[in-house]
Amino acid sequence: MENKPIFITMKKLIIITLGLLFMGSSFAQEPTNLQKSWREFIHKRDISKRYLESNIPLSTTMNSQPAMAAKHQYSSALPADRWFPGEWEEVQAIVVTPYYEYLVPGHENDQYWYADPLVTGHADYYHYSNGWRQQGSGPYVITMDTTSTFGNTFFYLMDGIQLGGAEAWVHVEQASDSNIVLRKLERMNLRHENVKFIVGPGNSFWYRDCGPICFYFGAEDSVAMLDFMYYPGRALDDSLPSLIEQQMNIPNYMTQIEWEGGNCVVDGAGMVLSSDAIYSNNMDDVGQITWNGRDESTINYETKQRLTKAQVKDSLASLLGPRACYILPAFKYDGGTGHVDLYCDMWDENEFVFSKFPDYYSNWRDYATASKNIDSLSSYQSYFGNDYKKHFIPFPCKDNGTAFSSQASYNDSYTRTYSNHTFVNNVILQPVFSTVQNGEPTKEWDRRKFDSLKLAYPGYTLYPINVKEFDGSGGAIHCITKQIPADNPVRILHPSYTGMQNQLAGHNAEISAIVTNRSGIDNVKLYWRVDGNEWETVDLVQNDPSANEWSGIMEMAGIDHADGSYNTFEYYLSATSNNGKTITKPMTAAQGGYYTFYIGENVPVSINTVSVEEAFGQFFPNPSSEQAHIQIEMNESHPIDINIVDLTGRTIYHSTIQPEGDIIYTLNTNRLAKGVYSVVFSSPEGQVVRRLVIE
């Protein structure tokens, strides 16, 4: 993800000396991988805004042309009846690009030379000699990377997008490149049937940031785009929404507010979340690159209006967050982006999902920032007037499974996170940090955390992609993909029951939802069950047609549990529109993804809680056919709940043990069917998940 300082208001001073700070430090020794070195240099250079060279003037006129193509409607003309869907909702397409290298003519096969495009057909040239330095400018040569590990990442993305039932909208620099993409997918035995192409020039591959934020509007729930200004120096990427508008016929509304898609979370119901990095983005008057389309001497930066913090927040609220707009302190550990998608996403309109800092990072500044931000978000209210719920997913490790030595080393060299993933209907394109084989990461620590992610997103198919090559770049999968919402959406807003719900003991549960579609809604049904028994079906009734409200009763008042035990309730909603489209909530209900809540005692700690894992060893033997053993080293004596969960998220075994110090726990596996299981150990201190294969 492209990066910028968070609190430095003079980040766009047009002085080349800023770049010299990076030429003698990070690249003082010749690297072994100059391609990666070039990407890292561009990353660090863009943090300092060094691309605002002193030989490119600031323009005070508007007579020049944008770097690629004109944009059209402005945000002042936005439809009033608009709503921005959450990323977990249905999509028709994901925009992505293959990785391109931009080369200097005459040096196409020389890894010591790279070009950095400014405008269509014109680039700055850079040469490596004890660091990257600019040496001239002019036309550039384009080549698609179809051979490196880094380049292959983008083709795996295209495959995973199609697995999720969406189209891969692939940006290519020229129309003939579409054949290269299709042949490459076919050679890799990847899906290539649902690929469409967007043709035009570009700068980079961070399409979350430069891509538009899509919304629905009008009685037909038509799709349109809201196009924020991508930061100066990436004018060709900033024109991506115009390309989509021209070639995919999606209306595009433009605003001069400078903002990046990775710094945006919406709840699908009028709330927008960002970090205070957006303030510094808009405190200067440096706008985007323009030129006359012919003469490179006319390349310049337009001026834009300086905005106060109040103006920025008011604008963001009026555009995306009419119900609520929250701007929280940015992190430092994210490589300089200040983007919320490095640690936060939402599972639905009720619940945030956070990356969990292990306690041994408690001396990191971001540990404290995270705690405060999470507390703040959990205290805010959802569309239905309830506090937002939260659950956690794990934090990655170094390659050898050990902790990062310091926040500085993490920030400089890793910036790893499992949160930076992309929803594609019932699939999640999931970053991992080791080679993927047979649909799983190969490093034991990486696979273990991957199994925890499966439990955190019930019913979803997780498509793992090794993004180790992105280390230090401040982003991964979410940063390089952009959702296009589905046509004809069936929208369901529902105040869900999850986790402990002992206040419902002995009572029925009222289930309500707001359900809409452009053709109207034919029916809404509730499916529920207790302790894995047969499903009950309830037809919801439309109470208030003007508000599209439906409700019904889950008749659970007569269900009792024995002392010291609990009941597990699972349910989902299904809505069918008058034009025949059916959607479930959660979307993954058909794959076993249900809303789940508990009533009773000794309920295991939420499967989405993360704890220190050092106290638990690994199962041996693994795979197992008769018995599997695991060492548990408990400093204090606490009861431990043990739940065995199958691949559908169903708990098939539960037990409780009371360890006294160090023990070897033995599990009889001869009663379990062959397959892969997650064994969840829960105690008051937290939770650990271990993978077990039965053969």
XYZ file of C-alpha atoms in Angstrom:
695
model
C 0.000 0.000 0.000
C 1.387 3.432 -0.845
C 2.484 5.302 2.227
C 2.589 8.770 3.674
C 3.567 10.277 7.035
C 0.755 10.657 9.470
C 1.467 13.828 11.396
C 4.002 15.721 9.250
C 2.129 18.596 7.663
C 5.006 19.580 5.339
C 5.125 16.155 3.705
C 4.747 17.588 0.209
C 7.534 20.173 0.209
C 9.012 20.184 -3.269
C 12.613 19.505 -2.381
C 14.674 16.680 -3.760
C 16.899 16.584 -0.671
C 14.271 14.591 1.228
C 15.002 11.629 -0.970
C 18.694 11.688 -0.134
C 17.810 10.496 3.372
C 16.925 7.131 1.864
C 19.769 6.811 -0.616
C 22.531 6.300 1.865
C 20.852 4.234 4.551
C 18.493 1.456 3.489
C 20.375 0.882 0.264
C 23.980 1.511 1.253
C 24.887 -2.058 0.322
C 23.959 -3.516 -3.051
C 20.971 -5.821 -2.498
C 20.775 -9.301 -3.954
C 17.251 -8.745 -5.262
C 17.138 -5.450 -7.110
C 13.517 -5.877 -8.150
C 12.451 -5.998 -4.484
C 14.924 -3.235 -3.692
C 13.241 -1.044 -6.308
C 9.801 -1.644 -4.824
C 11.131 -0.837 -1.357
C 12.767 2.336 -2.625
C 9.528 3.537 -4.235
C 7.749 2.701 -0.971
C 10.164 4.745 1.163
C 10.316 7.549 -1.364
C 6.548 7.859 -1.401
C 6.461 8.094 2.394
C 8.555 11.257 2.111
C 6.750 12.516 -1.014
C 10.111 12.910 -2.689
C 8.529 12.472 -6.103
C 7.480 16.133 -5.870
C 10.666 17.144 -7.637
C 11.843 20.741 -7.673
C 11.842 20.731 -11.482
C 8.072 20.136 -11.628
C 6.228 23.398 -10.940
C 3.049 23.982 -9.003
C 0.305 25.277 -11.232
C -2.148 27.943 -10.094
C -4.273 27.555 -13.215
C -6.597 24.824 -14.385
C -5.706 24.973 -18.088
C -3.768 21.709 -18.161
C -5.218 18.273 -18.764
C -5.227 15.474 -16.178
C -2.424 12.963 -16.593
C -4.606 10.351 -18.286
C -8.235 11.232 -18.831
C -10.869 13.679 -17.666
C -13.101 12.751 -14.769
C -16.702 13.747 -14.886
C -19.421 14.309 -12.272
C -18.501 15.915 -8.963
C -19.496 14.854 -5.463
C -21.796 17.871 -5.154
C -24.101 16.053 -7.590
C -24.133 12.780 -5.612
C -27.560 11.111 -5.400
C -29.143 11.770 -2.028
C -30.560 8.244 -1.619
C -27.231 6.398 -1.562
C -25.822 3.689 0.678
C -22.355 2.181 0.871
C -22.341 -1.620 1.303
C -20.027 -3.422 3.705
C -17.208 -5.436 2.194
C -18.760 -8.704 3.410
C -21.776 -8.121 1.169
C -22.282 -9.584 -2.303
C -19.927 -8.450 -5.092
C -19.993 -8.876 -8.849
C -16.291 -8.206 -9.454
C -12.902 -7.435 -7.915
C -10.481 -5.076 -9.658
C -6.847 -6.171 -9.709
C -3.815 -5.815 -11.967
C -0.827 -7.973 -12.860
C 2.468 -6.556 -11.693
C 4.145 -4.403 -14.323
C 7.722 -3.281 -14.477
C 8.412 0.062 -16.124
C 11.832 0.059 -17.769
C 14.236 2.549 -19.314
C 14.652 2.239 -23.125
C 17.996 0.677 -23.924
C 18.194 -0.847 -20.431
C 15.311 -3.327 -20.652
C 17.469 -6.239 -19.484
C 19.483 -4.232 -16.986
C 18.187 -4.684 -13.427
C 20.064 -1.547 -12.366
C 17.597 0.693 -14.241
C 13.878 1.300 -13.635
C 11.380 3.915 -14.779
C 8.664 5.522 -12.670
C 5.739 6.764 -14.831
C 4.462 10.257 -14.117
C 1.976 10.748 -16.942
C 0.975 8.734 -19.991
C 4.165 7.815 -21.853
C 6.543 9.821 -19.672
C 8.558 8.619 -16.657
C 11.437 9.530 -14.394
C 14.479 7.231 -14.780
C 16.309 5.727 -11.806
C 19.702 3.997 -11.700
C 21.136 1.884 -8.889
C 24.684 2.592 -7.754
C 25.061 2.263 -4.010
C 21.411 3.375 -3.840
C 18.705 4.459 -6.269
C 19.134 7.889 -7.848
C 17.158 9.689 -10.494
C 18.984 10.046 -13.788
C 16.864 11.726 -16.415
C 13.356 11.183 -17.722
C 11.545 10.303 -20.925
C 9.452 7.522 -22.505
C 9.330 4.107 -20.867
C 8.980 0.442 -21.767
C 6.273 -1.710 -20.174
C 6.696 -5.385 -19.320
C 4.380 -7.662 -17.333
C 5.999 -9.793 -14.624
C 4.818 -13.369 -15.207
C 7.787 -15.225 -13.725
C 8.671 -14.001 -10.223
C 7.081 -15.109 -6.972
C 5.917 -11.554 -6.433
C 4.364 -11.359 -9.895
C 2.564 -14.691 -9.469
C 0.711 -13.306 -6.444
C -1.566 -11.298 -8.705
C -2.534 -14.320 -10.794
C -3.465 -16.278 -7.670
C -5.668 -13.337 -6.752
C -7.464 -13.617 -10.098
C -8.047 -17.313 -9.437
C -9.404 -16.738 -5.925
C -11.711 -13.978 -7.135
C -13.325 -16.362 -9.595
C -13.550 -19.075 -6.921
C -15.728 -16.610 -5.001
C -18.177 -16.421 -7.918
C -17.086 -12.936 -8.990
C -15.471 -11.644 -12.146
C -11.828 -10.620 -12.071
C -11.653 -7.165 -13.640
C -7.998 -7.057 -14.596
C -6.329 -3.780 -15.467
C -3.819 -4.114 -18.311
C -1.630 -1.442 -19.851
C -2.534 -2.398 -23.421
C -5.230 -4.572 -24.977
C -2.789 -7.214 -26.218
C -1.718 -7.856 -22.601
C -5.054 -9.570 -22.011
C -3.789 -12.568 -23.987
C -0.679 -12.744 -21.800
C -2.846 -12.802 -18.678
C -5.130 -15.551 -19.989
C -2.237 -17.722 -21.167
C -0.468 -17.304 -17.836
C -3.583 -18.325 -15.879
C -4.006 -21.362 -18.103
C -0.351 -22.396 -17.708
C -0.705 -22.168 -13.920
C -3.910 -24.276 -14.068
C -5.833 -21.346 -12.589
C -9.360 -20.207 -13.396
C -9.614 -17.955 -16.437
C -13.259 -18.140 -17.537
C -14.592 -15.065 -15.690
C -12.006 -12.443 -16.522
C -12.709 -9.019 -17.999
C -10.128 -6.399 -18.854
C -9.774 -2.683 -18.183
C -7.235 -1.144 -20.560
C -5.207 1.962 -19.808
C -1.961 3.294 -18.313
C -1.097 2.912 -14.636
C 1.572 3.647 -12.046
C 1.443 0.813 -9.553
C -0.749 -1.961 -8.148
C -2.268 -0.539 -4.937
C -5.817 -0.610 -6.255
C -7.556 -0.475 -2.879
C -6.110 2.971 -2.359
C -6.604 4.495 -5.794
C -9.788 2.617 -6.666
C -13.218 4.124 -6.130
C -15.528 3.543 -3.181
C -18.710 2.099 -4.654
C -22.263 2.747 -3.538
C -25.879 2.011 -4.446
C -28.455 4.672 -5.230
C -32.022 5.140 -6.378
C -35.061 2.908 -6.575
C -33.156 0.468 -8.794
C -30.171 0.150 -6.433
C -27.896 1.231 -9.261
C -24.116 0.986 -8.734
C -21.951 4.113 -8.872
C -18.477 5.163 -7.718
C -17.211 7.911 -5.432
C -13.698 8.830 -6.497
C -11.416 10.460 -3.931
C -8.153 12.031 -5.028
C -5.279 9.571 -4.794
C -2.191 11.246 -3.488
C -0.083 13.357 -5.859
C 2.504 11.556 -7.940
C 0.307 8.588 -8.859
C -1.868 10.366 -11.411
C -2.223 7.343 -13.688
C -3.525 5.207 -10.835
C -5.724 8.104 -9.757
C -7.401 7.811 -13.176
C -8.436 4.172 -12.594
C -12.048 5.116 -11.722
C -12.275 7.001 -15.015
C -11.192 3.871 -16.878
C -13.833 1.838 -15.039
C -16.432 4.479 -15.847
C -15.547 4.508 -19.544
C -15.180 0.767 -20.058
C -17.614 -0.727 -17.518
C -20.282 2.003 -17.709
C -20.402 2.720 -13.987
C -21.063 6.386 -13.121
C -18.159 8.104 -11.397
C -18.481 11.020 -8.977
C -15.290 12.864 -8.081
C -14.248 14.721 -4.934
C -11.039 16.713 -4.370
C -10.658 15.292 -0.865
C -7.448 13.273 -0.710
C -8.094 9.844 0.783
C -7.095 6.231 0.243
C -9.328 3.159 0.191
C -7.192 1.263 2.685
C -8.092 3.864 5.288
C -11.818 3.236 5.004
C -14.199 0.885 6.798
C -17.982 1.227 6.423
C -20.650 -0.799 8.206
C -23.163 -0.821 5.350
C -25.559 1.253 7.453
C -24.229 4.816 7.432
C -21.058 4.572 9.545
C -17.571 5.338 8.227
C -14.276 4.719 10.058
C -10.853 6.115 9.191
C -7.602 7.109 10.888
C -6.268 10.609 11.430
C -3.823 10.080 8.560
C -6.582 11.624 6.448
C -5.999 14.965 8.179
C -2.398 15.381 7.079
C -3.398 14.267 3.570
C -5.513 17.381 3.226
C -3.552 20.051 5.112
C -1.440 21.056 2.090
C -2.384 22.587 -1.250
C -0.508 20.202 -3.578
C -2.931 18.503 -5.960
C -2.554 15.951 -8.732
C -0.250 15.983 -11.776
C -1.502 17.529 -15.020
C 0.058 18.231 -18.423
C -0.950 19.234 -21.947
C -0.641 15.674 -23.253
C 2.302 16.475 -25.538
C 5.078 18.594 -24.040
C 6.806 17.268 -20.921
C 7.705 20.816 -19.881
C 4.017 21.359 -19.094
C 3.949 18.618 -16.429
C 2.927 20.262 -13.163
C 1.016 19.809 -9.933
C -2.304 21.579 -9.577
C -3.104 23.385 -6.370
C -5.985 22.263 -4.197
C -7.762 23.727 -1.200
C -6.213 23.244 2.223
C -8.703 21.662 4.606
C -8.939 21.853 8.378
C -9.608 18.751 10.464
C -13.199 19.857 10.960
C -13.680 20.325 7.218
C -12.248 16.886 6.490
C -14.422 15.123 9.049
C -17.553 17.029 8.025
C -16.948 16.173 4.378
C -16.329 12.511 5.110
C -19.452 12.323 7.242
C -21.654 13.952 4.625
C -20.311 11.745 1.839
C -20.137 8.303 3.481
C -21.135 8.467 7.142
C -24.425 10.315 7.644
C -25.146 8.232 10.766
C -21.645 8.259 12.274
C -18.088 9.231 11.302
C -15.172 8.075 13.480
C -11.559 9.146 12.948
C -9.169 7.446 15.374
C -5.405 7.725 15.996
C -3.306 6.007 13.336
C -0.866 3.206 14.019
C 2.874 3.541 13.610
C 3.651 -0.129 12.914
C 1.917 -0.216 9.542
C 4.818 0.991 7.409
C 3.713 4.601 7.377
C 0.306 4.304 5.742
C -1.868 5.066 8.744
C -4.488 2.773 7.211
C -7.099 0.994 9.305
C -7.164 -2.098 7.044
C -3.846 -3.240 8.520
C -5.546 -4.228 11.777
C -9.318 -3.920 11.443
C -12.259 -5.126 9.376
C -15.919 -5.989 9.947
C -17.668 -9.365 9.779
C -21.095 -7.767 9.471
C -22.815 -4.510 10.447
C -22.656 -5.457 14.141
C -19.124 -6.692 14.682
C -15.508 -5.582 14.266
C -12.631 -8.022 13.786
C -9.228 -6.914 15.095
C -5.708 -8.238 14.842
C -4.663 -9.088 18.379
C -1.288 -7.853 19.622
C 0.267 -10.516 21.865
C 0.967 -9.284 25.373
C 4.718 -9.497 24.840
C 4.364 -6.479 22.528
C 2.900 -4.418 25.368
C 5.856 -2.003 25.223
C 5.007 -1.092 21.614
C 3.334 2.266 21.204
C 0.796 0.655 18.884
C -0.196 -1.830 21.572
C -1.574 1.074 23.581
C -3.056 2.727 20.486
C -4.768 -0.527 19.535
C -6.240 -0.983 23.000
C -7.650 2.542 23.041
C -9.028 2.300 19.498
C -10.642 -1.069 20.146
C -12.210 0.218 23.357
C -13.534 3.236 21.479
C -14.995 1.238 18.603
C -16.563 -1.261 20.987
C -18.322 1.588 22.794
C -19.840 3.054 19.647
C -23.327 2.014 18.659
C -24.419 0.060 15.624
C -27.350 0.882 13.363
C -29.634 -0.890 15.831
C -28.452 1.063 18.872
C -26.294 -1.715 20.332
C -22.596 -1.473 21.165
C -20.476 -2.900 18.386
C -19.248 -6.408 19.128
C -15.660 -7.438 18.653
C -13.579 -10.506 18.151
C -9.919 -11.089 17.437
C -7.683 -12.884 14.981
C -4.010 -13.798 15.491
C -0.923 -11.725 14.837
C 1.792 -13.165 12.540
C 5.351 -14.162 13.473
C 8.777 -14.031 11.904
C 9.688 -16.799 9.459
C 11.043 -19.016 12.229
C 7.892 -18.618 14.342
C 9.470 -16.256 16.875
C 8.284 -12.794 17.887
C 9.405 -9.591 16.209
C 12.302 -8.075 18.107
C 10.917 -4.535 18.238
C 8.270 -2.298 16.768
C 10.954 -0.543 14.715
C 12.176 -3.774 13.100
C 8.597 -4.853 12.428
C 7.761 -1.508 10.880
C 10.867 -1.458 8.683
C 10.966 -5.051 7.483
C 7.659 -6.869 8.017
C 4.336 -5.001 8.555
C 2.681 -8.430 8.479
C -0.986 -8.820 9.333
C -3.724 -11.366 8.733
C -6.356 -8.596 8.694
C -5.388 -7.341 5.250
C -7.604 -9.776 3.375
C -10.457 -9.418 0.881
C -14.006 -10.805 0.997
C -15.279 -12.244 -2.293
C -18.806 -13.413 -1.461
C -18.277 -16.717 0.415
C -14.477 -16.702 -0.115
C -11.767 -14.768 1.728
C -8.521 -14.079 -0.118
C -6.261 -14.575 2.878
C -2.614 -13.481 3.252
C -0.237 -16.030 4.738
C 3.532 -15.878 5.082
C 4.865 -19.197 3.869
C 4.628 -21.349 0.758
C 1.117 -22.688 0.141
C 0.637 -26.398 -0.574
C -2.670 -28.258 -0.792
C -4.553 -25.138 0.209
C -2.610 -24.462 3.420
C 0.555 -22.593 4.438
C 3.499 -24.915 5.038
C 5.123 -23.244 8.068
C 3.723 -24.862 11.210
C 3.121 -21.550 13.014
C 1.522 -20.038 9.909
C -0.762 -23.034 9.422
C -1.798 -22.967 13.069
C -2.839 -19.338 12.840
C -4.524 -20.038 9.514
C -6.664 -22.653 11.270
C -7.636 -20.027 13.853
C -8.718 -17.733 11.034
C -11.048 -20.430 9.726
C -12.782 -20.500 13.093
C -13.076 -16.716 13.154
C -14.910 -16.624 9.819
C -17.332 -19.583 9.948
C -18.423 -21.035 6.652
C -15.977 -19.040 4.549
C -13.566 -20.722 2.182
C -10.166 -19.231 2.934
C -7.961 -18.987 -0.162
C -4.396 -18.606 1.173
C -1.849 -16.592 -0.806
C 1.779 -16.320 0.265
C 2.539 -12.584 0.554
C 5.960 -12.851 2.150
C 7.350 -10.858 -0.787
C 5.230 -7.922 0.403
C 7.114 -7.750 3.710
C 7.865 -4.166 4.642
C 5.561 -2.662 2.027
C 2.809 -1.712 4.453
C 0.104 -3.761 2.776
C -0.978 -7.050 1.228
C -4.107 -8.528 -0.365
C -6.726 -5.999 0.729
C -4.469 -3.190 -0.472
C -4.254 -4.496 -4.046
C -7.893 -5.477 -4.645
C -11.087 -3.440 -4.979
C -14.692 -4.677 -4.743
C -17.440 -3.805 -7.238
C -20.843 -4.456 -5.590
C -23.296 -6.920 -7.111
C -26.220 -5.933 -9.275
C -29.739 -6.376 -7.837
C -28.688 -6.583 -4.161
C -30.897 -8.195 -1.547
C -29.924 -6.198 1.526
C -30.403 -7.622 5.023
C -29.634 -5.609 8.161
C -30.042 -7.655 11.326
C -29.177 -7.134 15.024
C -27.599 -10.525 15.560
C -27.317 -12.688 18.684
C -23.799 -14.057 19.160
C -21.659 -15.132 22.108
C -23.134 -15.394 25.613
C -26.862 -14.626 25.780
C -27.870 -15.800 29.272
C -30.458 -13.024 29.469
C -32.495 -15.142 27.028
C -32.584 -18.159 29.337
C -36.188 -19.270 29.697
C -37.381 -16.761 27.098
C -38.121 -16.694 23.397
C -35.840 -14.623 21.164
C -37.279 -12.009 18.848
C -35.562 -12.001 15.466
C -35.903 -8.855 13.366
C -34.398 -7.622 10.129
C -34.615 -4.814 7.591
C -34.742 -6.388 4.130
C -34.819 -4.544 0.808
C -34.576 -5.154 -2.916
C -35.518 -3.012 -5.904
C -38.322 -5.440 -6.830
C -39.581 -5.818 -3.255
C -39.306 -8.827 -0.941
C -41.411 -11.949 -1.394
C -40.504 -13.740 1.861
C -38.037 -13.844 4.744
C -37.415 -17.035 6.735
C -35.578 -17.849 9.951
C -33.791 -21.195 10.296
C -32.609 -22.173 13.774
C -31.528 -25.182 15.800
C -30.133 -26.070 19.192
C -27.157 -28.337 19.936
C -26.898 -29.474 16.330
C -30.424 -30.957 16.150
C -32.911 -30.595 13.292
C -33.546 -27.153 11.846
C -36.730 -25.297 12.737
C -38.237 -22.880 10.189
C -40.095 -19.648 10.993
C -41.740 -17.376 8.412
C -41.001 -13.777 9.364
C -43.806 -11.252 9.066
C -43.511 -7.783 7.566
C -44.503 -5.520 10.442
C -43.844 -2.143 8.850
C -43.838 -2.122 5.025
C -42.694 1.497 4.936
C -39.586 0.592 6.950
C -39.096 -2.830 5.322
C -39.067 -4.426 8.786
C -39.633 -8.155 9.237
C -39.750 -10.112 12.484
C -40.504 -13.484 14.036
C -39.989 -15.528 17.199
C -37.394 -18.184 17.952
C -39.448 -20.300 20.388
C -36.715 -21.448 22.746
C -38.302 -20.645 26.124
C -38.873 -24.321 26.982
C -35.321 -25.458 26.315
C -33.482 -26.304 29.526
C -29.880 -27.189 30.178
C -28.434 -29.263 32.969
C -26.465 -27.572 35.725
C -22.874 -26.885 34.704
C -23.592 -27.212 30.990
C -24.802 -25.014 28.152
C -26.835 -25.031 24.940
C -25.532 -23.914 21.586
C -28.002 -22.080 19.344
C -27.347 -21.575 15.633
C -29.466 -19.643 13.175
C -29.515 -17.777 9.863
C -31.936 -15.746 7.755
C -32.974 -16.319 4.138
C -34.666 -13.624 2.022
C -36.125 -13.975 -1.476
C -36.937 -10.948 -3.614
C -39.938 -10.570 -5.905
C -37.582 -10.969 -8.870
C -36.478 -14.368 -7.571
C -33.101 -13.698 -5.955
C -32.343 -15.418 -2.624
C -29.653 -14.324 -0.165
C -28.830 -15.718 3.272
C -27.489 -13.853 6.277
C -24.755 -14.773 7.031
C -23.904 -15.229 3.370
C -22.016 -18.455 4.182
C -24.977 -20.267 5.771
C -24.959 -22.920 3.043
C -21.341 -23.698 4.017
C -22.029 -23.898 7.760
C -21.565 -20.235 8.636
C -24.273 -19.419 11.164
C -24.913 -16.905 13.893
C -24.091 -18.792 17.104
C -24.930 -17.986 20.700
C -24.806 -19.833 24.012
C -26.990 -20.081 27.101
C -25.789 -21.803 30.250
C -22.650 -22.286 32.295
C -19.027 -23.204 31.576
C -19.337 -21.972 28.020
C -15.936 -22.105 26.313
C -14.143 -18.851 25.704
C -15.064 -17.430 22.313
C -13.222 -19.206 19.535
C -12.158 -15.801 18.286
C -10.096 -15.006 21.380
C -6.327 -15.223 21.039
C -3.992 -16.107 23.894
C -0.341 -16.738 24.553
C 0.392 -20.099 22.964
C 3.707 -21.036 24.517
C 2.029 -23.166 27.195
C 0.786 -25.658 24.606
C 2.925 -27.962 22.515
C 1.912 -29.786 19.352
C 0.002 -33.044 18.970
C 2.075 -36.186 18.453
C 1.788 -38.340 16.516
C 0.080 -36.158 13.933
C -1.527 -37.601 11.805
C -3.001 -39.969 14.359
C -5.190 -43.068 14.194
C -5.446 -44.302 17.815
C -4.219 -41.663 20.254
C -2.717 -38.183 20.060
C -0.784 -36.519 22.877
C 0.021 -32.890 23.669
C 2.143 -31.318 26.399
C 0.530 -28.525 28.423
C 2.661 -26.372 30.724
C 0.379 -24.327 32.994
C 1.965 -21.949 35.502
C -1.333 -21.777 37.374
C -4.097 -24.314 37.733
C -7.160 -23.347 35.670
C -9.878 -25.520 34.166
C -9.366 -25.970 30.438
C -12.269 -26.568 28.085
C -11.421 -28.749 25.099
C -13.538 -28.547 21.941
C -12.867 -30.473 18.741
C -14.192 -28.570 15.733
C -14.527 -30.025 12.232
C -13.967 -28.153 8.952
C -17.572 -26.905 8.882
C -17.129 -25.185 12.253
C -19.234 -27.769 14.103
C -18.149 -28.799 17.608
C -18.122 -32.606 17.692
C -16.493 -33.202 21.084
C -16.280 -31.293 24.374
C -14.447 -32.028 27.589
C -12.916 -30.215 30.560
C -9.657 -30.969 32.335
C -8.046 -29.579 35.491
C -4.264 -29.682 34.933
C -1.856 -29.502 37.829
C 1.346 -28.003 36.493
C 2.885 -29.684 33.437
C 0.905 -32.562 31.943
C 0.690 -34.719 28.846
C -2.931 -34.758 27.699
C -4.032 -37.788 25.661
C -6.898 -37.708 23.209
C -8.411 -40.952 21.944
C -8.745 -40.408 18.205
C -10.017 -43.839 17.150
C -13.598 -42.636 17.602
C -13.190 -39.734 15.178
C -13.758 -39.911 11.442
C -10.805 -39.383 9.155
C -10.168 -35.727 8.410
C -8.689 -32.452 9.626
C -9.829 -30.976 12.941
C -9.134 -27.920 15.075
C -8.724 -28.688 18.765
C -9.595 -25.586 20.786
C -8.174 -25.238 24.328
C -9.956 -22.489 26.314
C -9.203 -21.200 29.805
C -9.666 -17.938 31.706
C -6.270 -16.901 30.330
C -7.420 -17.189 26.712
C -7.374 -19.737 23.970
C -5.105 -21.868 21.799
C -5.972 -23.789 18.648
C -4.064 -26.863 17.481
C -4.517 -28.712 14.205
C -5.014 -32.487 14.296
C -5.234 -34.867 11.359
C -7.001 -38.217 11.829
C -6.179 -41.011 9.417
